[in-house]
PDB file of C-alpha atoms and ligand atoms in Angstrom:
ATOM      1  CA  UNK B   1     -25.491  -0.468 -44.416  1.00 59.00           C
ATOM      2  CA  UNK B   2     -24.075   2.148 -42.101  1.00 73.00           C
ATOM      3  CA  UNK B   3     -21.365   4.613 -43.082  1.00 90.00           C
ATOM      4  CA  UNK B   4     -17.669   3.907 -42.610  1.00 93.00           C
ATOM      5  CA  UNK B   5     -17.530   6.171 -39.521  1.00 92.00           C
ATOM      6  CA  UNK B   6     -20.408   4.407 -37.822  1.00 92.00           C
ATOM      7  CA  UNK B   7     -18.941   0.994 -38.648  1.00 93.00           C
ATOM      8  CA  UNK B   8     -15.588   2.129 -37.237  1.00 94.00           C
ATOM      9  CA  UNK B   9     -17.251   3.218 -33.996  1.00 93.00           C
ATOM     10  CA  UNK B  10     -19.152  -0.050 -33.728  1.00 94.00           C
ATOM     11  CA  UNK B  11     -16.034  -2.142 -34.251  1.00 95.00           C
ATOM     12  CA  UNK B  12     -14.073  -0.027 -31.734  1.00 94.00           C
ATOM     13  CA  UNK B  13     -16.802  -0.526 -29.129  1.00 95.00           C
ATOM     14  CA  UNK B  14     -17.023  -4.239 -29.923  1.00 95.00           C
ATOM     15  CA  UNK B  15     -13.418  -4.624 -28.713  1.00 95.00           C
ATOM     16  CA  UNK B  16     -14.356  -3.421 -25.193  1.00 93.00           C
ATOM     17  CA  UNK B  17     -14.481  -6.121 -22.522  1.00 90.00           C
ATOM     18  CA  UNK B  18     -18.003  -7.447 -22.114  1.00 91.00           C
ATOM     19  CA  UNK B  19     -19.257  -6.026 -25.422  1.00 91.00           C
ATOM     20  CA  UNK B  20     -19.646  -8.122 -28.540  1.00 92.00           C
ATOM     21  CA  UNK B  21     -20.494  -6.861 -32.054  1.00 92.00           C
ATOM     22  CA  UNK B  22     -24.232  -7.059 -31.377  1.00 94.00           C
ATOM     23  CA  UNK B  23     -24.227  -5.008 -28.150  1.00 95.00           C
ATOM     24  CA  UNK B  24     -21.739  -2.604 -29.761  1.00 95.00           C
ATOM     25  CA  UNK B  25     -24.178  -1.922 -32.614  1.00 94.00           C
ATOM     26  CA  UNK B  26     -26.974  -1.371 -30.095  1.00 95.00           C
ATOM     27  CA  UNK B  27     -24.753   1.061 -28.147  1.00 95.00           C
ATOM     28  CA  UNK B  28     -23.922   2.964 -31.348  1.00 94.00           C
ATOM     29  CA  UNK B  29     -27.580   3.282 -32.241  1.00 94.00           C
ATOM     30  CA  UNK B  30     -28.386   4.433 -28.715  1.00 95.00           C
ATOM     31  CA  UNK B  31     -25.637   7.079 -28.931  1.00 94.00           C
ATOM     32  CA  UNK B  32     -26.700   8.270 -32.382  1.00 92.00           C
ATOM     33  CA  UNK B  33     -30.194   8.897 -31.107  1.00 93.00           C
ATOM     34  CA  UNK B  34     -28.747  10.984 -28.255  1.00 93.00           C
ATOM     35  CA  UNK B  35     -26.170  12.885 -30.280  1.00 90.00           C
ATOM     36  CA  UNK B  36     -26.462  16.132 -28.347  1.00 89.00           C
ATOM     37  CA  UNK B  37     -26.522  14.656 -24.861  1.00 90.00           C
ATOM     38  CA  UNK B  38     -24.943  11.247 -24.342  1.00 92.00           C
ATOM     39  CA  UNK B  39     -22.679  11.242 -27.415  1.00 93.00           C
ATOM     40  CA  UNK B  40     -21.185  14.677 -26.747  1.00 92.00           C
ATOM     41  CA  UNK B  41     -20.671  13.789 -23.099  1.00 92.00           C
ATOM     42  CA  UNK B  42     -18.908  10.567 -24.061  1.00 93.00           C
ATOM     43  CA  UNK B  43     -16.653  12.320 -26.559  1.00 94.00           C
ATOM     44  CA  UNK B  44     -15.668  14.935 -23.952  1.00 93.00           C
ATOM     45  CA  UNK B  45     -15.049  12.292 -21.284  1.00 92.00           C
ATOM     46  CA  UNK B  46     -12.878  10.204 -23.628  1.00 93.00           C
ATOM     47  CA  UNK B  47     -10.903  13.250 -24.780  1.00 94.00           C
ATOM     48  CA  UNK B  48     -10.412  14.371 -21.178  1.00 90.00           C
ATOM     49  CA  UNK B  49      -9.040  10.996 -20.155  1.00 89.00           C
ATOM     50  CA  UNK B  50      -6.795  10.748 -23.221  1.00 90.00           C
ATOM     51  CA  UNK B  51      -5.303  14.194 -22.646  1.00 92.00           C
ATOM     52  CA  UNK B  52      -4.780  14.085 -18.914  1.00 91.00           C
ATOM     53  CA  UNK B  53      -4.129  10.466 -17.989  1.00 93.00           C
ATOM     54  CA  UNK B  54      -0.774   9.864 -16.277  1.00 94.00           C
ATOM     55  CA  UNK B  55       0.742   7.030 -14.294  1.00 94.00           C
ATOM     56  CA  UNK B  56       1.471   7.859 -10.670  1.00 95.00           C
ATOM     57  CA  UNK B  57       5.243   7.652 -10.219  1.00 94.00           C
ATOM     58  CA  UNK B  58       4.757   6.680  -6.580  1.00 94.00           C
ATOM     59  CA  UNK B  59       2.211   3.856  -6.680  1.00 96.00           C
ATOM     60  CA  UNK B  60       1.560   2.947 -10.332  1.00 95.00           C
ATOM     61  CA  UNK B  61      -2.111   3.978 -10.263  1.00 95.00           C
ATOM     62  CA  UNK B  62      -3.477   5.943 -13.226  1.00 94.00           C
ATOM     63  CA  UNK B  63      -5.071   9.308 -12.622  1.00 94.00           C
ATOM     64  CA  UNK B  64      -5.134  12.779 -14.114  1.00 91.00           C
ATOM     65  CA  UNK B  65      -2.495  13.970 -11.647  1.00 92.00           C
ATOM     66  CA  UNK B  66       0.959  12.696 -10.652  1.00 94.00           C
ATOM     67  CA  UNK B  67       1.183  11.829  -7.754  1.00 95.00           C
ATOM     68  CA  UNK B  68      -2.337  10.412  -7.962  1.00 96.00           C
ATOM     69  CA  UNK B  69      -5.255  11.573  -5.827  1.00 95.00           C
ATOM     70  CA  UNK B  70      -4.705   8.772  -3.327  1.00 96.00           C
ATOM     71  CA  UNK B  71      -0.965   9.369  -2.867  1.00 95.00           C
ATOM     72  CA  UNK B  72      -1.510  13.122  -2.602  1.00 96.00           C
ATOM     73  CA  UNK B  73      -4.345  12.848  -0.066  1.00 96.00           C
ATOM     74  CA  UNK B  74      -2.993  14.005   3.338  1.00 95.00           C
ATOM     75  CA  UNK B  75      -5.853  12.217   5.132  1.00 95.00           C
ATOM     76  CA  UNK B  76      -4.460   8.870   3.958  1.00 96.00           C
ATOM     77  CA  UNK B  77      -2.351   6.908   6.417  1.00 95.00           C
ATOM     78  CA  UNK B  78       1.174   7.014   4.972  1.00 93.00           C
ATOM     79  CA  UNK B  79       2.279   4.256   7.359  1.00 96.00           C
ATOM     80  CA  UNK B  80       0.109   1.546   5.790  1.00 96.00           C
ATOM     81  CA  UNK B  81       0.748   0.237   2.287  1.00 97.00           C
ATOM     82  CA  UNK B  82      -1.489  -2.191   0.406  1.00 97.00           C
ATOM     83  CA  UNK B  83       0.164  -4.045  -2.497  1.00 97.00           C
ATOM     84  CA  UNK B  84      -2.147  -5.123  -5.347  1.00 97.00           C
ATOM     85  CA  UNK B  85      -1.623  -6.849  -8.686  1.00 97.00           C
ATOM     86  CA  UNK B  86      -3.593  -4.483 -10.901  1.00 96.00           C
ATOM     87  CA  UNK B  87      -5.267  -1.080 -10.914  1.00 95.00           C
ATOM     88  CA  UNK B  88      -8.640  -2.837 -11.014  1.00 93.00           C
ATOM     89  CA  UNK B  89      -7.820  -4.376  -7.611  1.00 94.00           C
ATOM     90  CA  UNK B  90      -6.880  -0.956  -6.212  1.00 95.00           C
ATOM     91  CA  UNK B  91     -10.184   0.459  -7.430  1.00 92.00           C
ATOM     92  CA  UNK B  92     -12.140  -2.475  -5.991  1.00 91.00           C
ATOM     93  CA  UNK B  93     -10.495  -2.142  -2.571  1.00 91.00           C
ATOM     94  CA  UNK B  94     -10.855   1.603  -2.564  1.00 90.00           C
ATOM     95  CA  UNK B  95     -14.532   1.448  -3.494  1.00 89.00           C
ATOM     96  CA  UNK B  96     -15.066  -0.579  -0.317  1.00 85.00           C
ATOM     97  CA  UNK B  97     -13.593   2.381   1.632  1.00 84.00           C
ATOM     98  CA  UNK B  98     -12.179   0.091   4.301  1.00 84.00           C
ATOM     99  CA  UNK B  99      -8.472   0.671   3.793  1.00 91.00           C
ATOM    100  CA  UNK B 100      -7.245   4.130   4.723  1.00 92.00           C
ATOM    101  CA  UNK B 101      -3.598   3.732   3.738  1.00 96.00           C
ATOM    102  CA  UNK B 102      -1.925   3.988   0.358  1.00 97.00           C
ATOM    103  CA  UNK B 103      -1.363   1.476  -2.429  1.00 97.00           C
ATOM    104  CA  UNK B 104       1.325  -0.001  -4.623  1.00 98.00           C
ATOM    105  CA  UNK B 105       0.355  -1.475  -7.983  1.00 98.00           C
ATOM    106  CA  UNK B 106       2.623  -4.297  -9.212  1.00 97.00           C
ATOM    107  CA  UNK B 107       1.241  -4.250 -12.734  1.00 96.00           C
ATOM    108  CA  UNK B 108       0.699  -8.008 -12.844  1.00 96.00           C
ATOM    109  CA  UNK B 109       1.721 -11.210 -11.119  1.00 96.00           C
ATOM    110  CA  UNK B 110       4.695 -13.530 -11.311  1.00 97.00           C
ATOM    111  CA  UNK B 111       4.080 -16.284 -13.817  1.00 95.00           C
ATOM    112  CA  UNK B 112       6.512 -18.923 -15.010  1.00 92.00           C
ATOM    113  CA  UNK B 113       4.010 -19.899 -17.684  1.00 92.00           C
ATOM    114  CA  UNK B 114       3.751 -16.381 -19.168  1.00 94.00           C
ATOM    115  CA  UNK B 115       7.422 -15.595 -18.485  1.00 95.00           C
ATOM    116  CA  UNK B 116       6.640 -12.749 -16.047  1.00 96.00           C
ATOM    117  CA  UNK B 117       9.683 -12.261 -13.820  1.00 96.00           C
ATOM    118  CA  UNK B 118      10.168 -10.000 -10.760  1.00 96.00           C
ATOM    119  CA  UNK B 119      11.914  -7.370 -12.900  1.00 96.00           C
ATOM    120  CA  UNK B 120       8.814  -7.155 -15.129  1.00 97.00           C
ATOM    121  CA  UNK B 121       6.732  -5.916 -12.178  1.00 97.00           C
ATOM    122  CA  UNK B 122       6.928  -2.770 -10.020  1.00 96.00           C
ATOM    123  CA  UNK B 123       8.771  -4.654  -7.290  1.00 97.00           C
ATOM    124  CA  UNK B 124      12.004  -2.632  -7.184  1.00 96.00           C
ATOM    125  CA  UNK B 125       9.977   0.549  -6.613  1.00 95.00           C
ATOM    126  CA  UNK B 126       8.070  -1.217  -3.823  1.00 97.00           C
ATOM    127  CA  UNK B 127      11.308  -2.183  -2.071  1.00 97.00           C
ATOM    128  CA  UNK B 128      12.575   1.393  -2.511  1.00 96.00           C
ATOM    129  CA  UNK B 129       9.386   2.759  -0.951  1.00 96.00           C
ATOM    130  CA  UNK B 130       9.650   0.430   2.014  1.00 97.00           C
ATOM    131  CA  UNK B 131      13.386   1.024   2.404  1.00 96.00           C
ATOM    132  CA  UNK B 132      12.779   4.787   2.530  1.00 96.00           C
ATOM    133  CA  UNK B 133      11.100   4.107   5.900  1.00 93.00           C
ATOM    134  CA  UNK B 134       7.967   5.426   7.559  1.00 94.00           C
ATOM    135  CA  UNK B 135       5.867   2.364   6.716  1.00 96.00           C
ATOM    136  CA  UNK B 136       4.586   0.218   9.602  1.00 96.00           C
ATOM    137  CA  UNK B 137       2.423  -2.277   7.742  1.00 96.00           C
ATOM    138  CA  UNK B 138       2.428  -3.816   4.264  1.00 97.00           C
ATOM    139  CA  UNK B 139      -0.741  -5.670   3.245  1.00 96.00           C
ATOM    140  CA  UNK B 140      -0.193  -8.204   0.472  1.00 96.00           C
ATOM    141  CA  UNK B 141      -3.564  -8.123  -1.325  1.00 95.00           C
ATOM    142  CA  UNK B 142      -2.824 -10.580  -4.115  1.00 94.00           C
ATOM    143  CA  UNK B 143      -5.515 -12.626  -5.815  1.00 92.00           C
ATOM    144  CA  UNK B 144      -6.306 -16.042  -4.348  1.00 89.00           C
ATOM    145  CA  UNK B 145      -4.839 -17.752  -7.417  1.00 90.00           C
ATOM    146  CA  UNK B 146      -1.718 -19.886  -7.637  1.00 91.00           C
ATOM    147  CA  UNK B 147       0.190 -17.063  -9.351  1.00 94.00           C
ATOM    148  CA  UNK B 148      -1.154 -14.455  -6.928  1.00 94.00           C
ATOM    149  CA  UNK B 149      -0.031 -16.505  -3.965  1.00 92.00           C
ATOM    150  CA  UNK B 150       3.377 -17.209  -5.549  1.00 95.00           C
ATOM    151  CA  UNK B 151       3.788 -13.447  -5.951  1.00 96.00           C
ATOM    152  CA  UNK B 152       2.761 -12.826  -2.320  1.00 95.00           C
ATOM    153  CA  UNK B 153       5.248 -15.454  -1.151  1.00 96.00           C
ATOM    154  CA  UNK B 154       8.032 -13.884  -3.191  1.00 97.00           C
ATOM    155  CA  UNK B 155       7.232 -10.395  -1.856  1.00 97.00           C
ATOM    156  CA  UNK B 156       7.155 -11.696   1.715  1.00 96.00           C
ATOM    157  CA  UNK B 157      10.705 -13.002   1.217  1.00 96.00           C
ATOM    158  CA  UNK B 158      11.911  -9.749  -0.321  1.00 96.00           C
ATOM    159  CA  UNK B 159      10.385  -7.703   2.515  1.00 96.00           C
ATOM    160  CA  UNK B 160      11.865  -9.880   5.233  1.00 94.00           C
ATOM    161  CA  UNK B 161      14.086  -7.968   7.602  1.00 92.00           C
ATOM    162  CA  UNK B 162      12.300  -4.629   7.275  1.00 96.00           C
ATOM    163  CA  UNK B 163      10.864  -3.425  10.600  1.00 95.00           C
ATOM    164  CA  UNK B 164       7.193  -3.688   9.632  1.00 95.00           C
ATOM    165  CA  UNK B 165       4.121  -5.854  10.023  1.00 96.00           C
ATOM    166  CA  UNK B 166       3.502  -7.997   6.948  1.00 96.00           C
ATOM    167  CA  UNK B 167      -0.114  -9.096   6.514  1.00 95.00           C
ATOM    168  CA  UNK B 168      -2.232 -10.618   3.784  1.00 92.00           C
ATOM    169  CA  UNK B 169      -5.913 -10.824   2.978  1.00 89.00           C
ATOM    170  CA  UNK B 170      -7.761 -13.704   4.628  1.00 86.00           C
ATOM    171  CA  UNK B 171      -9.038 -16.390   2.293  1.00 84.00           C
ATOM    172  CA  UNK B 172     -12.153 -18.320   3.094  1.00 84.00           C
ATOM    173  CA  UNK B 173     -15.904 -18.209   3.144  1.00 85.00           C
ATOM    174  CA  UNK B 174     -17.465 -15.537   0.953  1.00 84.00           C
ATOM    175  CA  UNK B 175     -20.215 -13.467   2.587  1.00 83.00           C
ATOM    176  CA  UNK B 176     -23.462 -15.336   2.060  1.00 84.00           C
ATOM    177  CA  UNK B 177     -21.566 -18.467   1.020  1.00 82.00           C
ATOM    178  CA  UNK B 178     -23.053 -21.843   1.892  1.00 87.00           C
ATOM    179  CA  UNK B 179     -20.593 -24.600   2.732  1.00 88.00           C
ATOM    180  CA  UNK B 180     -22.377 -27.068   0.527  1.00 89.00           C
ATOM    181  CA  UNK B 181     -21.720 -24.944  -2.574  1.00 87.00           C
ATOM    182  CA  UNK B 182     -18.053 -24.085  -2.006  1.00 86.00           C
ATOM    183  CA  UNK B 183     -15.195 -25.701  -3.866  1.00 88.00           C
ATOM    184  CA  UNK B 184     -12.684 -27.755  -1.879  1.00 88.00           C
ATOM    185  CA  UNK B 185      -9.908 -25.162  -2.164  1.00 86.00           C
ATOM    186  CA  UNK B 186     -12.035 -22.425  -0.601  1.00 87.00           C
ATOM    187  CA  UNK B 187     -13.217 -24.762   2.148  1.00 87.00           C
ATOM    188  CA  UNK B 188      -9.654 -25.866   2.895  1.00 88.00           C
ATOM    189  CA  UNK B 189      -8.472 -22.229   3.096  1.00 86.00           C
ATOM    190  CA  UNK B 190     -11.356 -21.332   5.407  1.00 86.00           C
ATOM    191  CA  UNK B 191     -10.550 -24.240   7.681  1.00 87.00           C
ATOM    192  CA  UNK B 192      -6.831 -23.398   7.752  1.00 85.00           C
ATOM    193  CA  UNK B 193      -7.636 -19.753   8.571  1.00 84.00           C
ATOM    194  CA  UNK B 194     -10.050 -20.686  11.411  1.00 85.00           C
ATOM    195  CA  UNK B 195      -9.859 -18.474  14.469  1.00 83.00           C
ATOM    196  CA  UNK B 196     -11.096 -18.494  18.065  1.00 83.00           C
ATOM    197  CA  UNK B 197     -14.768 -17.590  18.545  1.00 86.00           C
ATOM    198  CA  UNK B 198     -15.558 -14.250  20.176  1.00 76.00           C
TER     199      UNK B 198
HETATM  200 ZN1   ZN J 201      -0.314   7.136  -6.447  1.00 88.96          ZN
END
């Protein structure tokens, strides 16, 4: 049997998404064998994040600075704003390096089932940002789920009347997707979003 400290580490790791008790024990063993290298590095990285992590008051992202690196970056297009449900979505979009504007993180999605109302999300701060002016386009990058689309619809209504272009992500065929394998909802979306060739 391992010591209390090692058991505590294993059970803490086992709570991480994607790790069960078995992989957590393997990770602990792996770290113990690399005490001077990997373990020390992990401890420093965790301590660094715990000490310096702040929420960006502008967009809701988390970073070690406030405003965050994205909001503070002068090369970013301040006239384009991409609204996402969660920080994970911001990171995913930003990894793709296709969007050069800034973001706004809602912190969730509207859900009657879970009792999530507009005032539970960062919607008031979004309206304030838009109302302050200087934004030409708002991209609603909600998930292609019922709740995501309900949220997008609600935001579209709230942003009506502002002098800006309101867009949303296209839904349809995934890259490499074969028609035969797609579910009906995806196929229907792709057909509805069809566009002229060329
Ligand atoms: Zn920010």
